[in-house]
Protein backbone atom coordinates (compact mmCIF):
# COMPACT_ATOMS: atom_id res chain seq x y z
CA UNK A 1 0.00 0.00 0.00
CA UNK A 2 0.99 3.62 -0.39
CA UNK A 3 0.00 6.12 2.30
CA UNK A 4 0.35 9.82 1.59
CA UNK A 5 -0.50 13.17 3.11
CA UNK A 6 -2.64 15.01 0.54
CA UNK A 7 -2.67 18.35 2.34
CA UNK A 8 -0.36 21.25 1.63
CA UNK A 9 0.50 21.32 5.35
CA UNK A 10 2.66 18.79 7.25
CA UNK A 11 0.68 16.22 9.25
CA UNK A 12 0.37 17.28 12.88
CA UNK A 13 -2.93 15.68 13.87
CA UNK A 14 -3.17 11.87 14.00
CA UNK A 15 0.18 10.97 12.39
CA UNK A 16 0.91 7.50 10.98
CA UNK A 17 2.54 4.89 13.23
CA UNK A 18 3.84 1.45 12.31
CA UNK A 19 4.63 -1.61 14.40
CA UNK A 20 7.87 -3.47 13.69
CA UNK A 21 6.65 -6.83 12.35
CA UNK A 22 9.68 -8.60 13.83
CA UNK A 23 8.24 -7.88 17.31
CA UNK A 24 4.82 -9.48 16.63
CA UNK A 25 4.19 -13.12 17.58
CA UNK A 26 1.26 -15.29 16.37
CA UNK A 27 -0.37 -15.16 19.82
CA UNK A 28 -0.56 -11.36 19.44
CA UNK A 29 -2.97 -11.70 16.51
CA UNK A 30 -6.76 -11.70 16.68
CA UNK A 31 -8.39 -12.82 13.43
CA UNK A 32 -11.69 -11.27 12.44
CA UNK A 33 -13.98 -11.84 9.48
CA UNK A 34 -15.11 -9.24 6.97
CA UNK A 35 -18.42 -10.19 5.33
CA UNK A 36 -18.83 -9.05 1.74
CA UNK A 37 -21.79 -9.66 -0.56
CA UNK A 38 -19.96 -12.45 -2.40
CA UNK A 39 -17.34 -13.75 0.05
CA UNK A 40 -15.93 -13.67 3.56
CA UNK A 41 -12.45 -12.23 4.08
CA UNK A 42 -10.15 -12.22 7.08
CA UNK A 43 -7.97 -9.61 8.69
CA UNK A 44 -6.07 -9.14 11.95
CA UNK A 45 -6.15 -7.00 15.03
CA UNK A 46 -3.07 -6.93 17.24
CA UNK A 47 -3.15 -7.41 21.01
CA UNK A 48 -1.03 -4.95 22.97
CA UNK A 49 2.35 -6.34 24.02
CA UNK A 50 5.21 -4.50 25.71
CA UNK A 51 7.70 -6.05 23.27
CA UNK A 52 6.08 -4.35 20.25
CA UNK A 53 8.22 -1.57 18.80
CA UNK A 54 6.40 1.32 17.16
CA UNK A 55 7.73 4.04 14.91
CA UNK A 56 5.94 7.17 13.85
CA UNK A 57 6.60 9.77 11.24
CA UNK A 58 5.98 13.31 12.51
CA UNK A 59 5.04 16.15 10.20
CA UNK A 60 4.98 14.13 6.99
CA UNK A 61 4.62 16.28 3.89
CA UNK A 62 2.97 15.63 0.53
CA UNK A 63 6.27 14.57 -1.00
CA UNK A 64 6.89 11.83 1.59
CA UNK A 65 4.72 8.84 0.62
CA UNK A 66 5.06 5.77 2.84
CA UNK A 67 5.08 2.22 1.51
CA UNK A 68 3.30 -0.28 3.76
CA UNK A 69 3.46 -4.03 3.46
CA UNK A 70 -0.08 -5.42 3.52
CA UNK A 71 0.93 -9.05 2.94
CA UNK A 72 4.05 -10.92 1.82
CA UNK A 73 3.70 -14.56 0.87
CA UNK A 74 7.44 -15.00 1.59
CA UNK A 75 7.06 -13.73 5.18
CA UNK A 76 7.67 -16.09 8.09
CA UNK A 77 4.08 -16.04 9.33
CA UNK A 78 2.73 -16.76 5.85
CA UNK A 79 5.24 -19.56 5.24
CA UNK A 80 4.48 -21.28 8.56
CA UNK A 81 0.71 -21.29 8.15
CA UNK A 82 0.37 -18.88 11.07
CA UNK A 83 2.13 -21.09 13.60
CA UNK A 84 5.41 -19.18 13.82
CA UNK A 85 6.24 -15.51 13.85
CA UNK A 86 8.30 -13.46 11.46
CA UNK A 87 10.79 -13.13 14.34
CA UNK A 88 11.33 -16.92 14.13
CA UNK A 89 12.96 -16.41 10.74
CA UNK A 90 15.84 -13.93 11.23
CA UNK A 91 16.53 -12.08 8.02
CA UNK A 92 13.23 -13.09 6.44
CA UNK A 93 10.76 -10.42 5.39
CA UNK A 94 7.84 -9.57 7.65
CA UNK A 95 4.51 -10.92 6.48
CA UNK A 96 2.70 -7.61 7.04
CA UNK A 97 2.93 -4.35 8.97
CA UNK A 98 0.37 -3.18 11.51
CA UNK A 99 -0.18 0.53 11.04
CA UNK A 100 -2.56 3.16 12.28
CA UNK A 101 -3.02 6.82 12.91
CA UNK A 102 -2.77 7.79 16.57
CA UNK A 103 -3.68 10.70 18.81
CA UNK A 104 -0.42 12.63 19.32
CA UNK A 105 -0.82 14.39 22.66
CA UNK A 106 2.00 16.79 21.72
CA UNK A 107 0.16 18.11 18.66
CA UNK A 108 -0.87 21.76 18.93
CA UNK A 109 -4.53 22.31 19.83
CA UNK A 110 -5.01 24.38 16.68
CA UNK A 111 -3.30 21.89 14.34
CA UNK A 112 -5.19 21.35 11.07
CA UNK A 113 -7.02 18.08 10.49
CA UNK A 114 -5.03 15.37 8.73
CA UNK A 115 -5.90 14.74 5.09
CA UNK A 116 -4.41 11.54 3.73
CA UNK A 117 -5.04 8.69 1.34
CA UNK A 118 -4.04 5.02 1.37
CA UNK A 119 -4.04 3.07 -1.88
CA UNK A 120 -3.72 -0.71 -2.12
CA UNK A 121 -1.16 -1.93 -4.61
CA UNK A 122 -0.08 -5.32 -5.88
CA UNK A 123 3.63 -5.80 -6.50
CA UNK A 124 4.88 -8.92 -8.24
CA UNK A 125 8.59 -9.51 -8.68
PDB file of N, CA and C in Angstrom, residues 51-104:
ATOM      1  N   UNK A  51       6.558  -5.829  24.163  1.00  0.00           N
ATOM      2  CA  UNK A  51       7.696  -6.050  23.267  1.00  0.00           C
ATOM      3  C   UNK A  51       7.519  -5.391  21.895  1.00  0.00           C
ATOM      4  N   UNK A  52       6.309  -4.988  21.554  1.00  0.00           N
ATOM      5  CA  UNK A  52       6.084  -4.353  20.254  1.00  0.00           C
ATOM      6  C   UNK A  52       6.859  -3.038  20.175  1.00  0.00           C
ATOM      7  N   UNK A  53       7.504  -2.831  19.046  1.00  0.00           N
ATOM      8  CA  UNK A  53       8.216  -1.573  18.795  1.00  0.00           C
ATOM      9  C   UNK A  53       7.432  -0.798  17.747  1.00  0.00           C
ATOM     10  N   UNK A  54       7.143   0.445  18.074  1.00  0.00           N
ATOM     11  CA  UNK A  54       6.405   1.316  17.163  1.00  0.00           C
ATOM     12  C   UNK A  54       7.291   2.459  16.697  1.00  0.00           C
ATOM     13  N   UNK A  55       7.041   2.893  15.493  1.00  0.00           N
ATOM     14  CA  UNK A  55       7.727   4.042  14.911  1.00  0.00           C
ATOM     15  C   UNK A  55       6.659   4.960  14.350  1.00  0.00           C
ATOM     16  N   UNK A  56       6.889   6.268  14.478  1.00  0.00           N
ATOM     17  CA  UNK A  56       5.938   7.175  13.851  1.00  0.00           C
ATOM     18  C   UNK A  56       6.701   8.240  13.085  1.00  0.00           C
ATOM     19  N   UNK A  57       5.996   8.860  12.195  1.00  0.00           N
ATOM     20  CA  UNK A  57       6.596   9.775  11.237  1.00  0.00           C
ATOM     21  C   UNK A  57       5.955  11.148  11.414  1.00  0.00           C
ATOM     22  N   UNK A  58       6.585  12.013  12.216  1.00  0.00           N
ATOM     23  CA  UNK A  58       5.985  13.312  12.511  1.00  0.00           C
ATOM     24  C   UNK A  58       6.088  14.273  11.323  1.00  0.00           C
ATOM     25  N   UNK A  59       5.066  15.063  11.169  1.00  0.00           N
ATOM     26  CA  UNK A  59       5.038  16.152  10.195  1.00  0.00           C
ATOM     27  C   UNK A  59       5.372  15.710   8.772  1.00  0.00           C
ATOM     28  N   UNK A  60       4.772  14.599   8.364  1.00  0.00           N
ATOM     29  CA  UNK A  60       4.981  14.134   6.985  1.00  0.00           C
ATOM     30  C   UNK A  60       4.374  15.131   6.004  1.00  0.00           C
ATOM     31  N   UNK A  61       5.071  15.348   4.911  1.00  0.00           N
ATOM     32  CA  UNK A  61       4.620  16.278   3.888  1.00  0.00           C
ATOM     33  C   UNK A  61       4.093  15.511   2.679  1.00  0.00           C
ATOM     34  N   UNK A  62       3.534  16.245   1.739  1.00  0.00           N
ATOM     35  CA  UNK A  62       2.966  15.628   0.526  1.00  0.00           C
ATOM     36  C   UNK A  62       3.989  14.828  -0.259  1.00  0.00           C
ATOM     37  N   UNK A  63       5.246  15.239  -0.194  1.00  0.00           N
ATOM     38  CA  UNK A  63       6.266  14.569  -0.999  1.00  0.00           C
ATOM     39  C   UNK A  63       6.966  13.443  -0.245  1.00  0.00           C
ATOM     40  N   UNK A  64       6.338  12.942   0.815  1.00  0.00           N
ATOM     41  CA  UNK A  64       6.886  11.831   1.594  1.00  0.00           C
ATOM     42  C   UNK A  64       5.883  10.675   1.662  1.00  0.00           C
ATOM     43  N   UNK A  65       5.628   9.999   0.555  1.00  0.00           N
ATOM     44  CA  UNK A  65       4.720   8.844   0.624  1.00  0.00           C
ATOM     45  C   UNK A  65       5.371   7.710   1.407  1.00  0.00           C
ATOM     46  N   UNK A  66       4.560   6.908   2.065  1.00  0.00           N
ATOM     47  CA  UNK A  66       5.059   5.774   2.837  1.00  0.00           C
ATOM     48  C   UNK A  66       4.558   4.485   2.194  1.00  0.00           C
ATOM     49  N   UNK A  67       5.461   3.537   2.007  1.00  0.00           N
ATOM     50  CA  UNK A  67       5.084   2.220   1.507  1.00  0.00           C
ATOM     51  C   UNK A  67       4.826   1.311   2.698  1.00  0.00           C
ATOM     52  N   UNK A  68       3.698   0.617   2.686  1.00  0.00           N
ATOM     53  CA  UNK A  68       3.301  -0.278   3.764  1.00  0.00           C
ATOM     54  C   UNK A  68       3.127  -1.680   3.203  1.00  0.00           C
ATOM     55  N   UNK A  69       3.634  -2.656   3.912  1.00  0.00           N
ATOM     56  CA  UNK A  69       3.462  -4.033   3.463  1.00  0.00           C
ATOM     57  C   UNK A  69       2.149  -4.569   4.023  1.00  0.00           C
ATOM     58  N   UNK A  70       1.220  -4.877   3.131  1.00  0.00           N
ATOM     59  CA  UNK A  70      -0.077  -5.421   3.524  1.00  0.00           C
ATOM     60  C   UNK A  70      -0.006  -6.934   3.695  1.00  0.00           C
ATOM     61  N   UNK A  71       0.766  -7.597   2.839  1.00  0.00           N
ATOM     62  CA  UNK A  71       0.932  -9.046   2.935  1.00  0.00           C
ATOM     63  C   UNK A  71       2.112  -9.450   2.073  1.00  0.00           C
ATOM     64  N   UNK A  72       2.913 -10.385   2.573  1.00  0.00           N
ATOM     65  CA  UNK A  72       4.045 -10.915   1.816  1.00  0.00           C
ATOM     66  C   UNK A  72       4.024 -12.427   1.938  1.00  0.00           C
ATOM     67  N   UNK A  73       3.790 -13.101   0.836  1.00  0.00           N
ATOM     68  CA  UNK A  73       3.697 -14.559   0.869  1.00  0.00           C
ATOM     69  C   UNK A  73       5.028 -15.212   1.228  1.00  0.00           C
ATOM     70  N   UNK A  74       6.139 -14.475   1.165  1.00  0.00           N
ATOM     71  CA  UNK A  74       7.441 -14.997   1.589  1.00  0.00           C
ATOM     72  C   UNK A  74       7.724 -14.741   3.065  1.00  0.00           C
ATOM     73  N   UNK A  75       6.849 -14.026   3.758  1.00  0.00           N
ATOM     74  CA  UNK A  75       7.055 -13.731   5.175  1.00  0.00           C
ATOM     75  C   UNK A  75       6.970 -14.977   6.038  1.00  0.00           C
ATOM     76  N   UNK A  76       7.628 -14.928   7.197  1.00  0.00           N
ATOM     77  CA  UNK A  76       7.669 -16.086   8.087  1.00  0.00           C
ATOM     78  C   UNK A  76       6.305 -16.567   8.529  1.00  0.00           C
ATOM     79  N   UNK A  77       5.420 -15.657   8.887  1.00  0.00           N
ATOM     80  CA  UNK A  77       4.079 -16.039   9.334  1.00  0.00           C
ATOM     81  C   UNK A  77       3.312 -16.711   8.196  1.00  0.00           C
ATOM     82  N   UNK A  78       3.426 -16.172   6.996  1.00  0.00           N
ATOM     83  CA  UNK A  78       2.734 -16.762   5.846  1.00  0.00           C
ATOM     84  C   UNK A  78       3.290 -18.144   5.525  1.00  0.00           C
ATOM     85  N   UNK A  79       4.596 -18.294   5.588  1.00  0.00           N
ATOM     86  CA  UNK A  79       5.236 -19.556   5.238  1.00  0.00           C
ATOM     87  C   UNK A  79       4.953 -20.657   6.256  1.00  0.00           C
ATOM     88  N   UNK A  80       4.692 -20.278   7.513  1.00  0.00           N
ATOM     89  CA  UNK A  80       4.482 -21.283   8.560  1.00  0.00           C
ATOM     90  C   UNK A  80       3.013 -21.636   8.745  1.00  0.00           C
ATOM     91  N   UNK A  81       2.136 -21.042   7.981  1.00  0.00           N
ATOM     92  CA  UNK A  81       0.708 -21.293   8.154  1.00  0.00           C
ATOM     93  C   UNK A  81       0.164 -20.654   9.414  1.00  0.00           C
ATOM     94  N   UNK A  82       0.822 -19.602   9.901  1.00  0.00           N
ATOM     95  CA  UNK A  82       0.365 -18.879  11.071  1.00  0.00           C
ATOM     96  C   UNK A  82       0.835 -19.439  12.392  1.00  0.00           C
ATOM     97  N   UNK A  83       1.695 -20.461  12.361  1.00  0.00           N
ATOM     98  CA  UNK A  83       2.133 -21.086  13.604  1.00  0.00           C
ATOM     99  C   UNK A  83       3.385 -20.436  14.179  1.00  0.00           C
ATOM    100  N   UNK A  84       4.165 -19.775  13.360  1.00  0.00           N
ATOM    101  CA  UNK A  84       5.411 -19.176  13.818  1.00  0.00           C
ATOM    102  C   UNK A  84       5.433 -17.713  13.406  1.00  0.00           C
ATOM    103  N   UNK A  85       6.200 -16.940  14.126  1.00  0.00           N
ATOM    104  CA  UNK A  85       6.235 -15.509  13.853  1.00  0.00           C
ATOM    105  C   UNK A  85       7.309 -15.171  12.838  1.00  0.00           C
ATOM    106  N   UNK A  86       7.244 -13.954  12.328  1.00  0.00           N
ATOM    107  CA  UNK A  86       8.300 -13.457  11.459  1.00  0.00           C
ATOM    108  C   UNK A  86       9.622 -13.422  12.210  1.00  0.00           C
ATOM    109  N   UNK A  87       9.575 -13.181  13.525  1.00  0.00           N
ATOM    110  CA  UNK A  87      10.788 -13.128  14.338  1.00  0.00           C
ATOM    111  C   UNK A  87      11.483 -14.490  14.400  1.00  0.00           C
ATOM    112  N   UNK A  88      10.753 -15.571  14.124  1.00  0.00           N
ATOM    113  CA  UNK A  88      11.334 -16.917  14.131  1.00  0.00           C
ATOM    114  C   UNK A  88      12.240 -17.156  12.933  1.00  0.00           C
ATOM    115  N   UNK A  89      12.180 -16.262  11.980  1.00  0.00           N
ATOM    116  CA  UNK A  89      12.956 -16.406  10.745  1.00  0.00           C
ATOM    117  C   UNK A  89      13.857 -15.185  10.577  1.00  0.00           C
ATOM    118  N   UNK A  90      14.964 -15.112  11.337  1.00  0.00           N
ATOM    119  CA  UNK A  90      15.838 -13.932  11.230  1.00  0.00           C
ATOM    120  C   UNK A  90      16.254 -13.687   9.784  1.00  0.00           C
ATOM    121  N   UNK A  91      16.153 -12.451   9.382  1.00  0.00           N
ATOM    122  CA  UNK A  91      16.525 -12.085   8.025  1.00  0.00           C
ATOM    123  C   UNK A  91      15.420 -12.259   7.007  1.00  0.00           C
ATOM    124  N   UNK A  92      14.338 -12.931   7.394  1.00  0.00           N
ATOM    125  CA  UNK A  92      13.233 -13.092   6.444  1.00  0.00           C
ATOM    126  C   UNK A  92      12.375 -11.833   6.468  1.00  0.00           C
ATOM    127  N   UNK A  93      11.630 -11.598   5.396  1.00  0.00           N
ATOM    128  CA  UNK A  93      10.764 -10.419   5.394  1.00  0.00           C
ATOM    129  C   UNK A  93       9.574 -10.612   6.336  1.00  0.00           C
ATOM    130  N   UNK A  94       9.067  -9.512   6.848  1.00  0.00           N
ATOM    131  CA  UNK A  94       7.843  -9.570   7.649  1.00  0.00           C
ATOM    132  C   UNK A  94       6.676  -9.905   6.727  1.00  0.00           C
ATOM    133  N   UNK A  95       5.679 -10.571   7.271  1.00  0.00           N
ATOM    134  CA  UNK A  95       4.511 -10.924   6.479  1.00  0.00           C
ATOM    135  C   UNK A  95       3.649  -9.696   6.208  1.00  0.00           C
ATOM    136  N   UNK A  96       3.469  -8.837   7.210  1.00  0.00           N
ATOM    137  CA  UNK A  96       2.698  -7.607   7.043  1.00  0.00           C
ATOM    138  C   UNK A  96       3.102  -6.624   8.128  1.00  0.00           C
ATOM    139  N   UNK A  97       2.599  -5.398   8.005  1.00  0.00           N
ATOM    140  CA  UNK A  97       2.929  -4.345   8.968  1.00  0.00           C
ATOM    141  C   UNK A  97       1.648  -3.763   9.551  1.00  0.00           C
ATOM    142  N   UNK A  98       1.480  -3.883  10.865  1.00  0.00           N
ATOM    143  CA  UNK A  98       0.370  -3.185  11.511  1.00  0.00           C
ATOM    144  C   UNK A  98       0.662  -1.696  11.445  1.00  0.00           C
ATOM    145  N   UNK A  99      -0.349  -0.921  11.113  1.00  0.00           N
ATOM    146  CA  UNK A  99      -0.180   0.526  11.035  1.00  0.00           C
ATOM    147  C   UNK A  99      -1.499   1.201  11.381  1.00  0.00           C
ATOM    148  N   UNK A 100      -1.373   2.417  11.889  1.00  0.00           N
ATOM    149  CA  UNK A 100      -2.561   3.158  12.277  1.00  0.00           C
ATOM    150  C   UNK A 100      -2.196   4.610  12.534  1.00  0.00           C
ATOM    151  N   UNK A 101      -3.177   5.465  12.418  1.00  0.00           N
ATOM    152  CA  UNK A 101      -3.017   6.822  12.913  1.00  0.00           C
ATOM    153  C   UNK A 101      -3.172   6.766  14.429  1.00  0.00           C
ATOM    154  N   UNK A 102      -2.606   7.748  15.125  1.00  0.00           N
ATOM    155  CA  UNK A 102      -2.774   7.787  16.572  1.00  0.00           C
ATOM    156  C   UNK A 102      -2.920   9.227  17.029  1.00  0.00           C
ATOM    157  N   UNK A 103      -3.458   9.381  18.222  1.00  0.00           N
ATOM    158  CA  UNK A 103      -3.676  10.697  18.807  1.00  0.00           C
ATOM    159  C   UNK A 103      -2.376  11.165  19.448  1.00  0.00           C
ATOM    160  N   UNK A 104      -1.682  12.091  18.809  1.00  0.00           N
ATOM    161  CA  UNK A 104      -0.420  12.627  19.317  1.00  0.00           C
ATOM    162  C   UNK A 104      -0.734  13.720  20.331  1.00  0.00           C
TER     163      UNK A 104
END
